[in-house]
Amino acid sequence: MKKRLLALLLTACLVFTVVLSEYTTAYAEGSTAQKTVKVLFVGNSFTKRNRLHKIFKGIAKADGVKVKAKRLAFGGYKLRKFASSKTKAGKKLRKLLKKDWDYVVLQGYSSEFVKSYNKNTYKAVSKLIGMVRDSGAEPVLYMTWAKESGMKVDNRTMQVTMDKAEATELVSDIYYKVGNEFGIKVAPVGQNFLRCSEEYPEVNLITDDLKHPTFAGSYLAACTIYETIFNKSVLGNEYYSKSEKKVGIGKKKATKLQHIADVRMQIDKNYIYLEPGKSASIDAKIKVSAENDVYLDKYNGKDHIMYTSNDPSIATVDEYGTITGVSKGETYIRAQSDSGLSIVTTVEVKSRNTFELFVGSEDSVYGRDFINYTVSWPKQGNDTVSEVYRSILNKNHFVLIGRTSGDIYSDLNVLKGKKYIYKVVCYKKTDGVLKYSGESLTRTVHNEK
């Protein structure tokens, strides 16, 4: 596939104009009232080592930003430990989420998103994101790095051994897919670790155990998370020490890491729906400070971006980022630069044969805290089976709750007080095989307790 030349988007480290948040208001030039931004870090030893939250706070303070940072971290823990209401970690997290946080940074086990994503991690991540959003905070995913030795991954009938670069690409893709599905930010720490090891091999980011971060590694992670949350560069930040004793890192090394974190990739669409035969375009850009002479001297006008489809049988993409739907299914398009940055857009290809959905309600025998919903829809020709799905508003994940051969379904004894979203997907049997025939528009319902 041919590569396209990406026009660099040079900025002076201004926040994105499309993000009109409390943060940008509070820190506008000349503002005297500064809001304290509260950030909770949740994870394992990658978060605990070197007190990552303290480094983050130090960077913020040096940037003139008021930050309150706290961590909840246990060595070796996976996200499902925090998602469970029965574990010590889960109980502590639920207690902490009762406080007023602005952001909660979620960091999982190194191989958790790759090896057990479909089984356990998805459920845990979905639950954690829901908990964080219910508390009023914004979740952020902390993308981890690949081990120096790479990673072994089961690929259906065989085990594949990936080197560090291949494993980093796989981990990055999965983190961005999760971020796309749930609509949350991803801090590409793992990508920046790989880029740093290639640009500055003399900077040791990993300890002798070939796994955990050195102080420099944690510093790069904090810089990356800071840029992800606040959409502003750390380049020129003076959180460092000449003696490397007070802070743990000197100016020379800190500046190198800041140059790495300063280069970011953006894409204009994270999730696209397409019909077979229809097309849509995506556009990826590099965001870099005008003061980043290291990057500009090496890549200015020469950092190409290549678009590739993970499954061309579902959707294809050309060198300009034009995506064309081929057949029903879900895949993703990766935009990758010569400088080692990448980001993905999730593509779902399906028919636009939609129909209305109706939802009625009646009292539940379980009492006033519960309600029965009746979901109905017009029969679609010779449909063989219809699947009914339900989601909770802002959770971004539909769960199959039932199947029927008719055109009505009763969802009994549903807890009141939440906004529920329903949809129906229909299939008809053709030549002995069930084939997708259409789906309903979504319908949102809400009943107060």
XYZ file of C-alpha atoms in Angstrom:
449
model
C 0.000 0.000 0.000
C 1.299 3.381 -0.897
C 2.048 5.919 1.759
C 0.736 9.448 1.844
C 2.663 12.474 2.901
C 1.128 13.947 6.006
C 1.091 17.704 6.327
C 2.298 18.494 9.821
C 0.026 20.349 12.127
C 2.353 22.710 13.985
C 0.988 24.308 17.111
C 2.219 26.385 19.987
C 0.922 23.859 22.507
C -2.569 25.339 22.673
C -5.406 23.164 23.910
C -7.735 21.815 21.234
C -10.263 24.461 20.346
C -12.993 21.851 20.204
C -12.538 20.923 23.847
C -14.246 23.722 25.739
C -13.844 22.194 29.165
C -13.774 23.631 32.648
C -10.029 23.213 32.479
C -9.565 25.504 29.477
C -11.882 28.051 31.059
C -10.119 27.967 34.398
C -6.671 28.326 32.871
C -7.431 30.895 30.217
C -4.886 33.684 30.069
C -5.540 36.239 32.777
C -7.768 33.931 34.810
C -7.390 34.247 38.557
C -9.718 31.459 39.690
C -7.967 28.146 39.136
C -9.860 24.923 39.511
C -8.022 22.097 41.243
C -8.096 19.122 38.902
C -8.442 15.863 40.823
C -6.919 12.740 39.280
C -7.081 9.198 40.670
C -4.600 6.601 39.369
C -5.767 2.968 39.528
C -3.455 0.094 38.632
C -0.646 -2.203 39.715
C 3.116 -1.877 40.130
C 3.405 0.108 36.887
C 1.403 2.803 38.670
C 2.863 2.206 42.124
C 6.564 2.265 41.191
C 8.282 5.647 41.541
C 4.997 7.189 42.748
C 3.671 7.978 39.294
C 0.902 10.173 40.696
C 3.477 12.386 42.436
C 5.447 12.832 39.205
C 2.206 13.772 37.443
C 1.435 16.310 40.153
C 4.971 17.727 39.931
C 4.659 18.225 36.175
C 1.319 19.959 36.686
C 2.691 22.242 39.402
C 5.634 23.246 37.207
C 3.083 24.049 34.492
C 1.041 26.249 36.815
C -1.811 23.768 37.106
C -3.373 22.880 40.442
C -3.712 19.114 40.694
C -4.706 16.743 43.457
C -3.452 13.245 42.653
C -3.944 9.962 44.489
C -3.235 6.339 43.640
C -4.842 2.989 44.345
C -2.327 0.373 43.237
C -1.523 -3.236 44.115
C 1.359 -5.166 42.564
C 0.315 -7.755 39.972
C -3.357 -6.781 40.003
C -5.569 -7.015 36.934
C -8.494 -4.684 36.331
C -11.040 -7.315 37.269
C -9.727 -7.129 40.854
C -10.842 -3.504 40.984
C -14.114 -4.218 39.184
C -15.172 -6.815 41.757
C -17.140 -5.574 44.749
C -15.801 -8.477 46.832
C -12.051 -7.767 46.718
C -10.134 -5.365 48.948
C -9.153 -3.350 45.882
C -12.739 -3.215 44.633
C -14.068 -2.059 47.990
C -11.408 0.636 48.294
C -12.088 1.869 44.771
C -15.809 2.160 45.416
C -15.070 4.152 48.552
C -12.680 6.471 46.698
C -15.145 7.016 43.855
C -17.538 8.623 46.311
C -15.168 11.587 46.277
C -15.176 14.275 43.611
C -12.647 13.181 40.949
C -12.259 14.769 37.528
C -10.287 11.908 35.937
C -9.613 8.288 36.823
C -6.621 6.724 35.050
C -7.057 2.951 34.588
C -3.941 0.795 34.124
C -4.271 -2.937 33.591
C -1.914 -5.901 33.749
C 0.708 -5.974 30.989
C -0.811 -8.721 28.814
C -4.348 -8.445 30.165
C -5.831 -6.663 27.161
C -4.296 -9.132 24.716
C -4.483 -12.594 26.266
C -7.788 -12.465 28.154
C -9.560 -9.462 26.648
C -12.548 -11.300 25.200
C -13.065 -13.422 28.303
C -12.565 -11.323 31.407
C -11.048 -7.955 30.667
C -13.909 -6.606 28.559
C -16.401 -7.196 31.324
C -14.087 -5.652 33.921
C -13.272 -2.607 31.785
C -16.938 -2.069 30.951
C -17.865 -2.219 34.618
C -15.029 0.078 35.722
C -15.817 2.659 33.064
C -19.442 2.620 34.166
C -18.438 3.057 37.816
C -16.133 5.960 36.994
C -18.728 7.714 34.856
C -21.430 7.183 37.460
C -19.165 8.966 39.953
C -18.972 11.982 37.641
C -15.345 11.467 36.581
C -13.868 10.857 33.141
C -12.015 7.544 32.653
C -8.638 7.481 30.875
C -6.860 4.314 29.696
C -3.143 4.013 30.482
C -1.686 1.984 27.596
C 1.141 -0.176 28.958
C 4.316 -1.255 27.168
C 5.496 -4.563 25.772
C 8.215 -6.483 27.585
C 11.735 -6.343 26.228
C 11.364 -10.027 25.327
C 8.131 -9.415 23.426
C 4.993 -11.500 23.904
C 3.560 -14.926 23.113
C -0.010 -14.836 21.836
C -2.384 -17.701 21.071
C -3.669 -17.287 17.522
C -6.464 -19.867 17.199
C -4.557 -23.056 16.360
C -1.034 -21.918 17.162
C 1.040 -19.749 19.453
C 2.731 -16.744 17.865
C 5.853 -15.136 19.309
C 5.991 -11.375 18.777
C 9.004 -9.147 19.228
C 8.811 -5.909 21.204
C 7.717 -3.759 18.248
C 5.037 -6.219 17.093
C 3.695 -6.630 20.622
C 3.581 -2.852 21.086
C 1.531 -2.510 17.897
C -0.917 -5.196 19.012
C -1.342 -3.719 22.496
C -1.810 -0.236 20.999
C -4.502 -1.434 18.594
C -6.477 -3.137 21.346
C -6.290 -0.176 23.728
C -7.519 2.166 21.012
C -10.315 -0.250 20.067
C -11.485 -0.218 23.683
C -11.179 3.554 23.801
C -13.209 3.877 20.598
C -15.969 1.600 21.825
C -16.420 3.369 25.133
C -15.598 6.854 23.902
C -12.662 7.491 26.242
C -9.135 8.870 25.961
C -6.111 6.602 25.645
C -2.670 7.655 26.896
C -0.217 5.935 24.470
C 2.511 5.253 27.037
C 3.527 1.952 25.426
C 4.031 3.571 22.030
C 6.186 6.292 23.573
C 8.335 3.719 25.362
C 9.130 2.049 22.039
C 9.741 5.363 20.273
C 12.036 6.512 23.075
C 14.069 3.291 23.006
C 14.661 3.844 19.291
C 15.350 7.597 19.463
C 17.295 7.617 22.746
C 18.641 4.100 23.405
C 20.896 5.537 26.111
C 17.849 6.401 28.258
C 16.958 3.350 30.320
C 13.187 3.157 30.813
C 13.031 -0.393 32.199
C 14.705 -1.865 35.282
C 16.929 -4.949 35.269
C 13.869 -7.195 35.626
C 13.008 -6.182 32.009
C 9.491 -5.288 33.077
C 9.075 -2.462 35.579
C 9.733 1.225 34.873
C 12.748 3.156 36.061
C 12.117 6.686 37.292
C 12.697 7.853 33.718
C 10.070 5.373 32.525
C 7.540 6.640 35.049
C 8.428 10.216 34.087
C 7.673 9.478 30.420
C 4.410 7.781 31.431
C 3.406 10.823 33.505
C 4.252 13.192 30.634
C 2.158 11.123 28.227
C -0.829 10.963 30.589
C -0.556 14.693 31.285
C -0.686 15.518 27.576
C -3.596 13.112 27.053
C -5.701 14.618 29.826
C -4.971 18.297 29.294
C -4.256 18.373 25.550
C -1.157 20.487 26.084
C 2.545 19.859 25.670
C 5.041 19.163 28.444
C 7.909 20.452 26.314
C 9.856 22.979 28.373
C 8.373 21.818 31.691
C 10.883 22.423 34.494
C 9.984 19.520 36.735
C 13.479 18.052 37.021
C 16.562 18.404 39.189
C 20.111 19.274 38.223
C 21.501 16.799 40.750
C 18.955 14.052 39.918
C 18.322 13.713 43.658
C 15.453 16.008 44.509
C 13.204 14.952 41.636
C 14.904 11.835 40.345
C 15.711 13.038 36.861
C 17.989 15.706 35.431
C 17.227 18.365 32.841
C 19.016 16.646 29.952
C 17.184 13.340 30.341
C 13.853 14.994 31.161
C 14.069 17.123 28.025
C 14.583 14.040 25.854
C 11.487 12.409 27.329
C 9.478 15.602 26.891
C 10.407 15.655 23.200
C 9.021 12.117 22.861
C 5.746 12.852 24.681
C 5.242 16.090 22.744
C 4.593 14.283 19.441
C 1.013 13.051 19.261
C -1.257 11.570 16.614
C -4.874 12.628 16.125
C -7.611 11.172 13.960
C -10.863 12.875 13.055
C -13.131 9.828 13.448
C -12.838 7.101 16.070
C -15.874 5.004 15.076
C -17.551 4.662 11.670
C -20.698 2.832 10.536
C -20.841 1.837 6.866
C -23.126 -0.070 4.541
C -21.517 -2.570 2.164
C -20.348 -0.647 -0.896
C -20.470 2.730 0.851
C -17.406 4.829 1.687
C -16.211 7.299 4.303
C -12.916 9.073 4.903
C -10.637 9.456 7.906
C -7.787 11.899 8.340
C -4.861 11.373 10.713
C -2.473 14.166 11.644
C 0.630 14.640 13.730
C 0.422 17.276 16.457
C 3.813 18.613 17.501
C 5.095 21.809 19.076
C 6.943 24.281 16.889
C 9.746 24.158 19.473
C 10.309 20.420 19.039
C 13.474 20.752 16.972
C 14.400 17.086 17.503
C 11.302 15.848 15.670
C 11.172 18.636 13.099
C 14.821 18.284 12.108
C 14.277 14.585 11.455
C 10.717 14.342 10.142
C 9.482 17.770 9.048
C 7.768 17.099 5.729
C 8.940 13.489 5.753
C 6.745 11.724 8.335
C 4.449 9.627 6.142
C 1.244 8.004 7.377
C 0.057 4.680 5.982
C -3.499 3.405 6.393
C -4.107 -0.350 6.645
C -7.190 -2.465 7.299
C -7.023 -5.239 9.861
C -9.568 -7.225 7.815
C -10.008 -6.189 4.153
C -12.830 -8.724 3.778
C -14.941 -6.397 5.964
C -13.589 -2.970 4.990
C -10.787 -1.709 2.766
C -8.857 1.553 2.927
C -6.784 3.376 0.324
C -3.666 5.503 0.712
C -5.763 8.626 1.295
C -7.799 7.206 4.178
C -10.956 6.429 2.186
C -12.690 3.418 3.765
C -15.124 1.225 1.811
C -17.458 -1.302 3.412
C -17.241 -4.806 1.925
C -19.288 -7.165 4.096
C -21.061 -7.212 7.447
C -18.736 -7.253 10.428
C -16.410 -5.146 12.529
C -12.751 -4.337 11.980
C -10.390 -1.420 12.432
C -8.221 0.808 10.290
C -4.741 1.618 11.565
C -3.049 4.911 10.753
C 0.694 4.552 11.353
C 3.502 7.050 10.857
C 7.145 6.496 9.992
C 8.011 7.992 13.381
C 6.285 5.122 15.202
C 2.962 6.685 16.155
C -0.301 4.900 15.443
C -4.003 5.198 16.142
C -7.031 3.207 14.982
C -10.555 3.882 13.788
C -13.135 1.169 14.443
C -15.345 0.350 11.446
C -18.664 -1.481 11.684
C -20.216 -2.569 8.399
C -23.915 -3.379 8.451
C -27.120 -2.889 6.506
C -29.071 0.288 7.149
C -32.371 -1.588 6.974
C -33.844 -0.036 10.129
C -37.319 -0.022 11.648
C -39.166 1.589 14.544
C -39.101 0.220 18.078
C -41.785 0.722 20.722
C -41.345 0.328 24.471
C -44.214 0.234 26.954
C -44.151 -0.229 30.726
C -46.174 -1.691 33.569
C -45.742 -2.291 37.282
C -43.587 -5.156 38.510
C -44.701 -7.695 41.093
C -41.358 -7.032 42.834
C -42.516 -3.621 44.090
C -42.139 0.049 43.282
C -38.344 -0.090 42.773
C -38.813 -2.306 39.710
C -40.674 -2.080 36.415
C -41.583 -4.319 33.461
C -40.797 -3.075 29.943
C -42.553 -4.450 26.853
C -40.495 -4.093 23.678
C -42.339 -4.455 20.350
C -41.601 -3.849 16.662
C -43.203 -4.409 13.241
C -42.578 -7.902 11.908
C -39.927 -7.841 9.174
C -41.156 -10.164 6.421
C -39.933 -13.717 6.956
C -37.663 -13.023 9.908
C -36.822 -16.242 11.726
C -35.467 -14.849 14.975
C -35.061 -11.456 16.613
C -32.481 -10.612 19.282
C -33.297 -7.998 21.923
C -30.448 -5.928 23.385
C -30.344 -3.542 26.325
C -27.782 -0.963 27.432
C -27.570 1.648 30.175
C -27.117 5.243 29.023
C -23.405 6.236 28.829
C -22.211 2.631 29.273
C -21.836 2.198 25.474
C -22.253 -1.572 25.616
C -25.379 -3.498 24.579
C -26.090 -6.839 26.250
C -28.216 -9.547 24.633
C -31.191 -10.109 26.962
C -33.375 -12.417 24.879
C -34.378 -14.027 21.570
C -37.834 -14.518 20.115
C -39.483 -15.663 16.889
C -42.242 -13.093 17.388
C -42.411 -9.301 17.404
C -42.709 -8.617 21.128
C -40.491 -9.210 24.163
C -41.063 -8.618 27.890
C -38.120 -7.384 29.961
C -39.300 -8.128 33.479
C -38.361 -6.672 36.862
C -35.912 -4.022 35.690
C -34.493 -1.730 38.364
C -35.870 1.815 38.177
C -33.734 4.948 38.340
C -31.567 4.303 35.269
C -31.926 5.283 31.626
C -32.121 2.120 29.517
C -31.588 1.846 25.774
C -33.174 -0.963 23.746
C -32.554 -2.219 20.225
C -33.614 -5.282 18.207
C -31.573 -7.131 15.568
C -33.405 -9.458 13.153
C -32.235 -12.503 11.202
C -33.905 -14.678 8.587
C -32.976 -18.183 7.501
C -31.712 -18.471 3.925
C -30.493 -21.821 2.604
C -30.442 -23.120 6.157
C -28.264 -20.257 7.433
C -29.362 -17.333 9.617
C -28.489 -14.060 7.877
C -28.765 -10.513 9.185
C -31.865 -8.756 7.818
C -31.992 -5.471 9.715
C -32.217 -3.782 13.078
C -34.338 -1.266 14.903
C -33.670 2.295 15.826
C -32.674 2.578 19.475
C -35.243 3.603 22.070
C -34.378 5.167 25.450
C -36.668 4.816 28.475
C -36.428 6.095 32.037
C -38.535 5.708 35.175
C -37.619 7.378 38.469
C -37.749 5.356 41.656
